[in-house]
Amino acid sequence: MPEEPEVVQVTDCDGVKLVRVMTASILREDEVESFGQGLLALAEVPGRRVVLSFLGVQHLTSLVLGKLIHVHKRLAESGGELRLADIDPHIFEVFAITHLDRLFRIYEREDEAIASFAGKAEA
Amino acid sequence: VPPRSPDTDSAYPWIEKVLPTRLEAIRDAEGDVMDRLERLGYDEDHQFAIRLAFEEALVNAMKHGNGMDPSRKVTLAYRVSPECIQIHVRDEGTGFDPCCVPDPTTDENLQRPCGRGIMLMRSYMDTVRYDCRGKEVQMVKFRRPDVGGATP
């Protein structure tokens, strides 16, 4: 059986962990779990700064929002922070409806989100 | 919840499916819905809204209704016409009172990981009704030339 591709891909960019979502839609149970686990693994290091780029993501459900909130809390507990970028207008509307645009710092592009961490050294 | 109207228009029939309690089954089911919307010329905003509400209703039925119990099923019925889409989703759980779901947008609930599905369904569909036991949700979205997305 072929191995499923990773839902998220993590790279290091100027001391910031840049996470790109590799699928246009996150719905299947294994996708949601892989998405959550991939992000939660980053919170194991204290003070980690993470940018999550939604470039190419056209659809998500509240399950994904739940995972994002979980990761946000875990990172915050360890002195880190999650910032979001490249959110499609339709998906941004989902964040706005649920008021999660108040909880997350959202940037238009991933490079802006990475630059926003400048001066905040990783713990 | 009133019964579905008699199927008098064979061009746009009610489609009924029984789904296993697996999130993977949602994607399979939504393919046919999205194809019908596309064929009838529903625009991108309508398609996004309907797909989101469709997925949220089925996720709720499987996760919260059936508790992801693989021995339980979800019954899905939908009808897509040029004027509107009607979607009914029934689970085999114990039911719930939708009025008791806390508002996820308040400051005290903003960091709760659950509770946004119903809110999104209500935002994106024109009507969302539950039967008296909260085991079936019925949703309608009308096609409008000017408004497709969420209703503020």
PDB file of C-alpha atoms in Angstrom:
ATOM      1  CA  MET A   1       0.000   0.000   0.000  1.00  0.00           C
ATOM      2  CA  PRO A   2       1.528   3.366  -0.977  1.00  0.00           C
ATOM      3  CA  GLU A   3       2.464   5.672   1.865  1.00  0.00           C
ATOM      4  CA  GLU A   4       0.147   8.678   2.285  1.00  0.00           C
ATOM      5  CA  PRO A   5       1.852  12.003   1.584  1.00  0.00           C
ATOM      6  CA  GLU A   6       2.510  14.275   4.544  1.00  0.00           C
ATOM      7  CA  VAL A   7      -0.280  16.749   5.273  1.00  0.00           C
ATOM      8  CA  VAL A   8       2.197  19.359   6.494  1.00  0.00           C
ATOM      9  CA  GLN A   9       5.770  20.110   5.522  1.00  0.00           C
ATOM     10  CA  VAL A  10       8.025  21.911   7.987  1.00  0.00           C
ATOM     11  CA  THR A  11      11.079  23.973   7.069  1.00  0.00           C
ATOM     12  CA  ASP A  12      13.281  26.308   9.040  1.00  0.00           C
ATOM     13  CA  CYS A  13      13.277  29.912   7.919  1.00  0.00           C
ATOM     14  CA  ASP A  14      15.253  32.560   9.828  1.00  0.00           C
ATOM     15  CA  GLY A  15      14.746  30.682  13.077  1.00  0.00           C
ATOM     16  CA  VAL A  16      11.028  30.365  12.468  1.00  0.00           C
ATOM     17  CA  LYS A  17       9.377  27.039  11.735  1.00  0.00           C
ATOM     18  CA  LEU A  18       7.458  27.488   8.509  1.00  0.00           C
ATOM     19  CA  VAL A  19       4.680  24.946   8.092  1.00  0.00           C
ATOM     20  CA  ARG A  20       3.029  24.524   4.712  1.00  0.00           C
ATOM     21  CA  VAL A  21      -0.143  22.523   4.250  1.00  0.00           C
ATOM     22  CA  MET A  22       0.316  20.073   1.395  1.00  0.00           C
ATOM     23  CA  THR A  23      -3.324  19.340   0.601  1.00  0.00           C
ATOM     24  CA  ALA A  24      -6.161  21.516  -0.655  1.00  0.00           C
ATOM     25  CA  SER A  25      -8.621  20.095   1.834  1.00  0.00           C
ATOM     26  CA  ILE A  26      -8.179  18.544   5.271  1.00  0.00           C
ATOM     27  CA  LEU A  27     -11.102  16.291   6.056  1.00  0.00           C
ATOM     28  CA  ARG A  28     -10.207  12.619   6.396  1.00  0.00           C
ATOM     29  CA  GLU A  29      -9.554  11.450   9.923  1.00  0.00           C
ATOM     30  CA  ASP A  30      -5.931  10.596   9.155  1.00  0.00           C
ATOM     31  CA  GLU A  31      -5.424  13.997   7.522  1.00  0.00           C
ATOM     32  CA  VAL A  32      -6.844  15.890  10.499  1.00  0.00           C
ATOM     33  CA  GLU A  33      -4.734  13.817  12.907  1.00  0.00           C
ATOM     34  CA  SER A  34      -1.595  14.175  10.820  1.00  0.00           C
ATOM     35  CA  PHE A  35      -2.188  17.934  10.587  1.00  0.00           C
ATOM     36  CA  GLY A  36      -2.607  18.224  14.363  1.00  0.00           C
ATOM     37  CA  GLN A  37       0.308  15.937  15.217  1.00  0.00           C
ATOM     38  CA  GLY A  38       2.628  17.667  12.779  1.00  0.00           C
ATOM     39  CA  LEU A  39       1.965  20.992  14.469  1.00  0.00           C
ATOM     40  CA  LEU A  40       1.891  19.690  18.031  1.00  0.00           C
ATOM     41  CA  ALA A  41       5.326  18.147  17.557  1.00  0.00           C
ATOM     42  CA  LEU A  42       6.670  21.667  17.090  1.00  0.00           C
ATOM     43  CA  ALA A  43       5.325  22.730  20.472  1.00  0.00           C
ATOM     44  CA  GLU A  44       7.593  20.214  22.214  1.00  0.00           C
ATOM     45  CA  VAL A  45      10.438  22.718  22.016  1.00  0.00           C
ATOM     46  CA  PRO A  46       9.858  25.701  24.346  1.00  0.00           C
ATOM     47  CA  GLY A  47       9.522  29.140  22.801  1.00  0.00           C
ATOM     48  CA  ARG A  48       9.092  27.929  19.280  1.00  0.00           C
ATOM     49  CA  ARG A  49       7.858  30.444  16.718  1.00  0.00           C
ATOM     50  CA  VAL A  50       5.691  28.907  14.047  1.00  0.00           C
ATOM     51  CA  VAL A  51       4.179  30.281  10.850  1.00  0.00           C
ATOM     52  CA  LEU A  52       1.462  28.164   9.293  1.00  0.00           C
ATOM     53  CA  SER A  53       0.892  28.908   5.609  1.00  0.00           C
ATOM     54  CA  PHE A  54      -2.467  27.945   4.143  1.00  0.00           C
ATOM     55  CA  LEU A  55      -1.320  28.589   0.574  1.00  0.00           C
ATOM     56  CA  GLY A  56      -3.332  26.302  -1.714  1.00  0.00           C
ATOM     57  CA  VAL A  57      -5.802  25.273   0.975  1.00  0.00           C
ATOM     58  CA  GLN A  58      -9.294  25.713  -0.383  1.00  0.00           C
ATOM     59  CA  HIS A  59     -11.314  24.021   2.266  1.00  0.00           C
ATOM     60  CA  LEU A  60     -11.309  23.116   5.942  1.00  0.00           C
ATOM     61  CA  THR A  61     -13.784  22.203   8.638  1.00  0.00           C
ATOM     62  CA  SER A  62     -14.217  23.073  12.280  1.00  0.00           C
ATOM     63  CA  LEU A  63     -12.138  19.980  13.124  1.00  0.00           C
ATOM     64  CA  VAL A  64      -9.125  21.810  11.751  1.00  0.00           C
ATOM     65  CA  LEU A  65     -10.037  24.959  13.662  1.00  0.00           C
ATOM     66  CA  GLY A  66     -10.116  22.849  16.828  1.00  0.00           C
ATOM     67  CA  LYS A  67      -6.641  21.518  16.090  1.00  0.00           C
ATOM     68  CA  LEU A  68      -5.339  25.038  15.468  1.00  0.00           C
ATOM     69  CA  ILE A  69      -6.688  26.227  18.817  1.00  0.00           C
ATOM     70  CA  HIS A  70      -5.071  23.264  20.553  1.00  0.00           C
ATOM     71  CA  VAL A  71      -1.706  23.976  18.934  1.00  0.00           C
ATOM     72  CA  HIS A  72      -2.017  27.692  19.690  1.00  0.00           C
ATOM     73  CA  LYS A  73      -2.575  26.934  23.378  1.00  0.00           C
ATOM     74  CA  ARG A  74       0.265  24.413  23.577  1.00  0.00           C
ATOM     75  CA  LEU A  75       2.701  26.781  21.926  1.00  0.00           C
ATOM     76  CA  ALA A  76       1.621  29.661  24.153  1.00  0.00           C
ATOM     77  CA  GLU A  77       2.085  27.490  27.255  1.00  0.00           C
ATOM     78  CA  SER A  78       5.681  26.838  26.223  1.00  0.00           C
ATOM     79  CA  GLY A  79       6.402  30.485  25.434  1.00  0.00           C
ATOM     80  CA  GLY A  80       6.015  30.063  21.690  1.00  0.00           C
ATOM     81  CA  GLU A  81       3.544  31.451  19.199  1.00  0.00           C
ATOM     82  CA  LEU A  82       1.609  30.410  16.122  1.00  0.00           C
ATOM     83  CA  ARG A  83       0.961  32.916  13.340  1.00  0.00           C
ATOM     84  CA  LEU A  84      -1.042  32.253  10.192  1.00  0.00           C
ATOM     85  CA  ALA A  85      -0.586  33.363   6.588  1.00  0.00           C
ATOM     86  CA  ASP A  86      -1.770  32.948   2.993  1.00  0.00           C
ATOM     87  CA  ILE A  87      -5.386  32.342   3.892  1.00  0.00           C
ATOM     88  CA  ASP A  88      -7.829  32.149   0.996  1.00  0.00           C
ATOM     89  CA  PRO A  89     -10.621  34.780   1.274  1.00  0.00           C
ATOM     90  CA  HIS A  90     -13.296  32.107   1.690  1.00  0.00           C
ATOM     91  CA  ILE A  91     -11.376  30.500   4.532  1.00  0.00           C
ATOM     92  CA  PHE A  92     -10.613  33.853   6.094  1.00  0.00           C
ATOM     93  CA  GLU A  93     -14.365  34.378   6.249  1.00  0.00           C
ATOM     94  CA  VAL A  94     -14.598  31.186   8.346  1.00  0.00           C
ATOM     95  CA  PHE A  95     -12.051  32.633  10.772  1.00  0.00           C
ATOM     96  CA  ALA A  96     -13.976  35.903  10.882  1.00  0.00           C
ATOM     97  CA  ILE A  97     -17.365  34.248  11.482  1.00  0.00           C
ATOM     98  CA  THR A  98     -15.969  32.219  14.352  1.00  0.00           C
ATOM     99  CA  HIS A  99     -14.032  35.267  15.666  1.00  0.00           C
ATOM    100  CA  LEU A 100     -10.808  33.290  15.468  1.00  0.00           C
ATOM    101  CA  ASP A 101      -9.296  36.215  13.604  1.00  0.00           C
ATOM    102  CA  ARG A 102      -9.189  37.737  17.107  1.00  0.00           C
ATOM    103  CA  LEU A 103      -7.286  34.796  18.531  1.00  0.00           C
ATOM    104  CA  PHE A 104      -4.683  34.351  15.789  1.00  0.00           C
ATOM    105  CA  ARG A 105      -2.335  36.872  14.231  1.00  0.00           C
ATOM    106  CA  ILE A 106      -3.012  36.512  10.529  1.00  0.00           C
ATOM    107  CA  TYR A 107      -0.771  37.841   7.762  1.00  0.00           C
ATOM    108  CA  GLU A 108      -1.364  38.130   4.055  1.00  0.00           C
ATOM    109  CA  ARG A 109       1.820  36.293   3.068  1.00  0.00           C
ATOM    110  CA  GLU A 110       4.164  33.857   4.778  1.00  0.00           C
ATOM    111  CA  ASP A 111       7.197  36.137   4.382  1.00  0.00           C
ATOM    112  CA  GLU A 112       5.338  38.899   6.244  1.00  0.00           C
ATOM    113  CA  ALA A 113       4.472  36.470   9.010  1.00  0.00           C
ATOM    114  CA  ILE A 114       8.087  35.294   9.275  1.00  0.00           C
ATOM    115  CA  ALA A 115       9.366  38.875   9.288  1.00  0.00           C
ATOM    116  CA  SER A 116       6.894  39.739  12.048  1.00  0.00           C
ATOM    117  CA  PHE A 117       8.892  37.525  14.387  1.00  0.00           C
ATOM    118  CA  ALA A 118      12.084  39.496  13.760  1.00  0.00           C
ATOM    119  CA  GLY A 119      13.643  40.541  17.035  1.00  0.00           C
ATOM    120  CA  LYS A 120      11.808  37.877  19.005  1.00  0.00           C
ATOM    121  CA  ALA A 121      14.555  35.353  19.687  1.00  0.00           C
ATOM    122  CA  GLU A 122      13.605  31.724  20.109  1.00  0.00           C
ATOM    123  CA  ALA A 123      13.910  30.637  23.739  1.00  0.00           C
TER     124      ALA A 123
ATOM    125  CA  VAL B   1     -39.392  18.183  11.518  1.00  0.00           C
ATOM    126  CA  PRO B   2     -41.794  17.979   8.590  1.00  0.00           C
ATOM    127  CA  PRO B   3     -41.269  15.126   6.144  1.00  0.00           C
ATOM    128  CA  ARG B   4     -39.625  15.754   2.830  1.00  0.00           C
ATOM    129  CA  SER B   5     -41.990  16.999   0.161  1.00  0.00           C
ATOM    130  CA  PRO B   6     -43.215  14.373  -2.320  1.00  0.00           C
ATOM    131  CA  ASP B   7     -40.758  13.770  -5.095  1.00  0.00           C
ATOM    132  CA  THR B   8     -42.853  15.107  -7.948  1.00  0.00           C
ATOM    133  CA  ASP B   9     -40.030  16.523 -10.017  1.00  0.00           C
ATOM    134  CA  SER B  10     -37.979  13.655 -11.362  1.00  0.00           C
ATOM    135  CA  ALA B  11     -35.417  15.998 -12.919  1.00  0.00           C
ATOM    136  CA  TYR B  12     -34.207  16.907  -9.424  1.00  0.00           C
ATOM    137  CA  PRO B  13     -34.909  13.886  -7.240  1.00  0.00           C
ATOM    138  CA  TRP B  14     -34.105  13.355  -3.590  1.00  0.00           C
ATOM    139  CA  ILE B  15     -30.979  11.251  -3.234  1.00  0.00           C
ATOM    140  CA  GLU B  16     -30.723   9.157  -0.084  1.00  0.00           C
ATOM    141  CA  LYS B  17     -27.574   7.428   1.154  1.00  0.00           C
ATOM    142  CA  VAL B  18     -26.626   5.549   4.279  1.00  0.00           C
ATOM    143  CA  LEU B  19     -23.050   6.319   5.262  1.00  0.00           C
ATOM    144  CA  PRO B  20     -20.711   4.480   7.587  1.00  0.00           C
ATOM    145  CA  THR B  21     -19.384   6.476  10.520  1.00  0.00           C
ATOM    146  CA  ARG B  22     -16.046   7.316   8.928  1.00  0.00           C
ATOM    147  CA  LEU B  23     -14.924  10.811   7.990  1.00  0.00           C
ATOM    148  CA  GLU B  24     -13.583   9.423   4.716  1.00  0.00           C
ATOM    149  CA  ALA B  25     -17.178   8.700   3.673  1.00  0.00           C
ATOM    150  CA  ILE B  26     -17.956  12.436   3.695  1.00  0.00           C
ATOM    151  CA  ARG B  27     -15.621  13.176   0.808  1.00  0.00           C
ATOM    152  CA  ASP B  28     -17.127  10.360  -1.237  1.00  0.00           C
ATOM    153  CA  ALA B  29     -20.642  11.633  -0.590  1.00  0.00           C
ATOM    154  CA  GLU B  30     -19.887  15.261  -1.297  1.00  0.00           C
ATOM    155  CA  GLY B  31     -18.505  14.488  -4.750  1.00  0.00           C
ATOM    156  CA  ASP B  32     -21.978  13.881  -6.140  1.00  0.00           C
ATOM    157  CA  VAL B  33     -23.397  16.983  -4.425  1.00  0.00           C
ATOM    158  CA  MET B  34     -20.643  19.198  -5.795  1.00  0.00           C
ATOM    159  CA  ASP B  35     -21.062  17.714  -9.289  1.00  0.00           C
ATOM    160  CA  ARG B  36     -24.777  18.556  -9.244  1.00  0.00           C
ATOM    161  CA  LEU B  37     -24.104  22.112  -8.045  1.00  0.00           C
ATOM    162  CA  GLU B  38     -21.522  22.556 -10.759  1.00  0.00           C
ATOM    163  CA  ARG B  39     -23.819  21.224 -13.473  1.00  0.00           C
ATOM    164  CA  LEU B  40     -26.573  23.618 -12.393  1.00  0.00           C
ATOM    165  CA  GLY B  41     -24.173  26.548 -12.481  1.00  0.00           C
ATOM    166  CA  TYR B  42     -23.987  27.374  -8.767  1.00  0.00           C
ATOM    167  CA  ASP B  43     -21.184  29.882  -8.336  1.00  0.00           C
ATOM    168  CA  GLU B  44     -18.013  29.476  -6.290  1.00  0.00           C
ATOM    169  CA  ASP B  45     -19.406  31.266  -3.223  1.00  0.00           C
ATOM    170  CA  HIS B  46     -22.462  29.013  -3.110  1.00  0.00           C
ATOM    171  CA  GLN B  47     -20.320  25.919  -3.626  1.00  0.00           C
ATOM    172  CA  PHE B  48     -17.965  26.868  -0.797  1.00  0.00           C
ATOM    173  CA  ALA B  49     -20.849  27.615   1.570  1.00  0.00           C
ATOM    174  CA  ILE B  50     -22.769  24.438   0.790  1.00  0.00           C
ATOM    175  CA  ARG B  51     -19.711  22.213   0.950  1.00  0.00           C
ATOM    176  CA  LEU B  52     -18.736  23.636   4.330  1.00  0.00           C
ATOM    177  CA  ALA B  53     -22.211  23.200   5.824  1.00  0.00           C
ATOM    178  CA  PHE B  54     -22.527  19.735   4.289  1.00  0.00           C
ATOM    179  CA  GLU B  55     -19.225  18.625   5.825  1.00  0.00           C
ATOM    180  CA  GLU B  56     -19.997  20.210   9.204  1.00  0.00           C
ATOM    181  CA  ALA B  57     -23.374  18.470   9.396  1.00  0.00           C
ATOM    182  CA  LEU B  58     -21.850  15.084   8.599  1.00  0.00           C
ATOM    183  CA  VAL B  59     -18.861  15.598  10.912  1.00  0.00           C
ATOM    184  CA  ASN B  60     -21.255  16.517  13.736  1.00  0.00           C
ATOM    185  CA  ALA B  61     -23.427  13.472  13.037  1.00  0.00           C
ATOM    186  CA  MET B  62     -20.457  11.093  13.025  1.00  0.00           C
ATOM    187  CA  LYS B  63     -18.387  12.636  15.798  1.00  0.00           C
ATOM    188  CA  HIS B  64     -20.883  14.055  18.268  1.00  0.00           C
ATOM    189  CA  GLY B  65     -23.991  12.068  17.272  1.00  0.00           C
ATOM    190  CA  ASN B  66     -22.589   8.609  16.642  1.00  0.00           C
ATOM    191  CA  GLY B  67     -19.461   9.113  18.760  1.00  0.00           C
ATOM    192  CA  MET B  68     -17.403   7.703  15.853  1.00  0.00           C
ATOM    193  CA  ASP B  69     -18.965   4.306  16.646  1.00  0.00           C
ATOM    194  CA  PRO B  70     -18.451   2.246  13.459  1.00  0.00           C
ATOM    195  CA  SER B  71     -21.565   0.167  14.177  1.00  0.00           C
ATOM    196  CA  ARG B  72     -23.741   3.281  13.782  1.00  0.00           C
ATOM    197  CA  LYS B  73     -24.781   4.812  10.461  1.00  0.00           C
ATOM    198  CA  VAL B  74     -25.608   8.280   9.190  1.00  0.00           C
ATOM    199  CA  THR B  75     -28.541   8.763   6.862  1.00  0.00           C
ATOM    200  CA  LEU B  76     -28.053  11.498   4.313  1.00  0.00           C
ATOM    201  CA  ALA B  77     -30.701  12.864   1.958  1.00  0.00           C
ATOM    202  CA  TYR B  78     -30.321  15.782  -0.414  1.00  0.00           C
ATOM    203  CA  ARG B  79     -31.999  17.381  -3.350  1.00  0.00           C
ATOM    204  CA  VAL B  80     -30.282  19.841  -5.643  1.00  0.00           C
ATOM    205  CA  SER B  81     -32.449  21.966  -7.920  1.00  0.00           C
ATOM    206  CA  PRO B  82     -31.765  25.164  -9.845  1.00  0.00           C
ATOM    207  CA  GLU B  83     -33.430  27.137  -7.034  1.00  0.00           C
ATOM    208  CA  CYS B  84     -31.981  25.610  -3.879  1.00  0.00           C
ATOM    209  CA  ILE B  85     -30.291  22.700  -2.180  1.00  0.00           C
ATOM    210  CA  GLN B  86     -31.936  20.801   0.679  1.00  0.00           C
ATOM    211  CA  ILE B  87     -29.813  18.585   2.911  1.00  0.00           C
ATOM    212  CA  HIS B  88     -31.007  16.275   5.693  1.00  0.00           C
ATOM    213  CA  VAL B  89     -28.588  14.432   7.973  1.00  0.00           C
ATOM    214  CA  ARG B  90     -29.683  11.964  10.651  1.00  0.00           C
ATOM    215  CA  ASP B  91     -27.464  10.143  13.129  1.00  0.00           C
ATOM    216  CA  GLU B  92     -28.076   7.213  15.477  1.00  0.00           C
ATOM    217  CA  GLY B  93     -26.909   8.912  18.659  1.00  0.00           C
ATOM    218  CA  THR B  94     -28.890   9.970  21.691  1.00  0.00           C
ATOM    219  CA  GLY B  95     -29.598  13.460  20.371  1.00  0.00           C
ATOM    220  CA  PHE B  96     -28.834  16.850  21.844  1.00  0.00           C
ATOM    221  CA  ASP B  97     -30.349  20.254  22.446  1.00  0.00           C
ATOM    222  CA  PRO B  98     -28.807  22.709  19.971  1.00  0.00           C
ATOM    223  CA  CYS B  99     -29.778  25.569  22.278  1.00  0.00           C
ATOM    224  CA  CYS B 100     -27.330  24.214  24.876  1.00  0.00           C
ATOM    225  CA  VAL B 101     -24.291  24.525  22.631  1.00  0.00           C
ATOM    226  CA  PRO B 102     -22.293  27.471  24.020  1.00  0.00           C
ATOM    227  CA  ASP B 103     -21.536  30.455  21.829  1.00  0.00           C
ATOM    228  CA  PRO B 104     -17.954  29.806  20.612  1.00  0.00           C
ATOM    229  CA  THR B 105     -17.328  33.477  19.874  1.00  0.00           C
ATOM    230  CA  THR B 106     -17.492  34.768  23.444  1.00  0.00           C
ATOM    231  CA  ASP B 107     -14.203  35.563  25.176  1.00  0.00           C
ATOM    232  CA  GLU B 108     -14.561  32.651  27.623  1.00  0.00           C
ATOM    233  CA  ASN B 109     -15.258  30.139  24.836  1.00  0.00           C
ATOM    234  CA  LEU B 110     -12.935  31.440  22.133  1.00  0.00           C
ATOM    235  CA  GLN B 111     -10.203  28.935  22.999  1.00  0.00           C
ATOM    236  CA  ARG B 112     -12.519  25.942  23.294  1.00  0.00           C
ATOM    237  CA  PRO B 113     -11.639  23.528  20.500  1.00  0.00           C
ATOM    238  CA  CYS B 114     -15.269  22.506  19.773  1.00  0.00           C
ATOM    239  CA  GLY B 115     -18.636  24.083  19.090  1.00  0.00           C
ATOM    240  CA  ARG B 116     -18.128  25.919  15.810  1.00  0.00           C
ATOM    241  CA  GLY B 117     -19.803  23.504  13.406  1.00  0.00           C
ATOM    242  CA  ILE B 118     -23.392  24.533  14.119  1.00  0.00           C
ATOM    243  CA  MET B 119     -22.459  28.182  14.011  1.00  0.00           C
ATOM    244  CA  LEU B 120     -20.863  27.762  10.587  1.00  0.00           C
ATOM    245  CA  MET B 121     -23.873  25.831   9.280  1.00  0.00           C
ATOM    246  CA  ARG B 122     -26.178  28.615  10.444  1.00  0.00           C
ATOM    247  CA  SER B 123     -23.947  31.269   8.926  1.00  0.00           C
ATOM    248  CA  TYR B 124     -23.689  29.655   5.515  1.00  0.00           C
ATOM    249  CA  MET B 125     -27.156  28.160   5.034  1.00  0.00           C
ATOM    250  CA  ASP B 126     -30.501  29.981   4.852  1.00  0.00           C
ATOM    251  CA  THR B 127     -32.329  27.650   7.225  1.00  0.00           C
ATOM    252  CA  VAL B 128     -30.968  25.116   9.702  1.00  0.00           C
ATOM    253  CA  ARG B 129     -33.502  23.191  11.758  1.00  0.00           C
ATOM    254  CA  TYR B 130     -33.193  20.261  14.130  1.00  0.00           C
ATOM    255  CA  ASP B 131     -35.834  17.721  14.976  1.00  0.00           C
ATOM    256  CA  CYS B 132     -37.088  17.786  18.547  1.00  0.00           C
ATOM    257  CA  ARG B 133     -34.481  15.251  19.700  1.00  0.00           C
ATOM    258  CA  GLY B 134     -31.559  16.812  17.877  1.00  0.00           C
ATOM    259  CA  LYS B 135     -30.838  13.682  15.872  1.00  0.00           C
ATOM    260  CA  GLU B 136     -31.642  15.117  12.465  1.00  0.00           C
ATOM    261  CA  VAL B 137     -30.642  18.420  10.944  1.00  0.00           C
ATOM    262  CA  GLN B 138     -32.364  19.860   7.896  1.00  0.00           C
ATOM    263  CA  MET B 139     -30.729  22.660   5.951  1.00  0.00           C
ATOM    264  CA  VAL B 140     -31.674  24.716   2.936  1.00  0.00           C
ATOM    265  CA  LYS B 141     -29.675  27.157   0.880  1.00  0.00           C
ATOM    266  CA  PHE B 142     -31.362  29.166  -1.821  1.00  0.00           C
ATOM    267  CA  ARG B 143     -29.507  30.205  -4.903  1.00  0.00           C
ATOM    268  CA  ARG B 144     -29.208  33.928  -5.233  1.00  0.00           C
ATOM    269  CA  PRO B 145     -27.440  35.800  -7.970  1.00  0.00           C
ATOM    270  CA  ASP B 146     -25.971  38.339  -5.576  1.00  0.00           C
ATOM    271  CA  VAL B 147     -25.206  36.507  -2.334  1.00  0.00           C
ATOM    272  CA  GLY B 148     -23.500  33.156  -2.023  1.00  0.00           C
ATOM    273  CA  GLY B 149     -21.411  33.166   1.091  1.00  0.00           C
ATOM    274  CA  ALA B 150     -22.134  33.533   4.757  1.00  0.00           C
ATOM    275  CA  THR B 151     -24.890  35.667   6.156  1.00  0.00           C
ATOM    276  CA  PRO B 152     -23.439  38.075   8.694  1.00  0.00           C
TER     277      PRO B 152
END
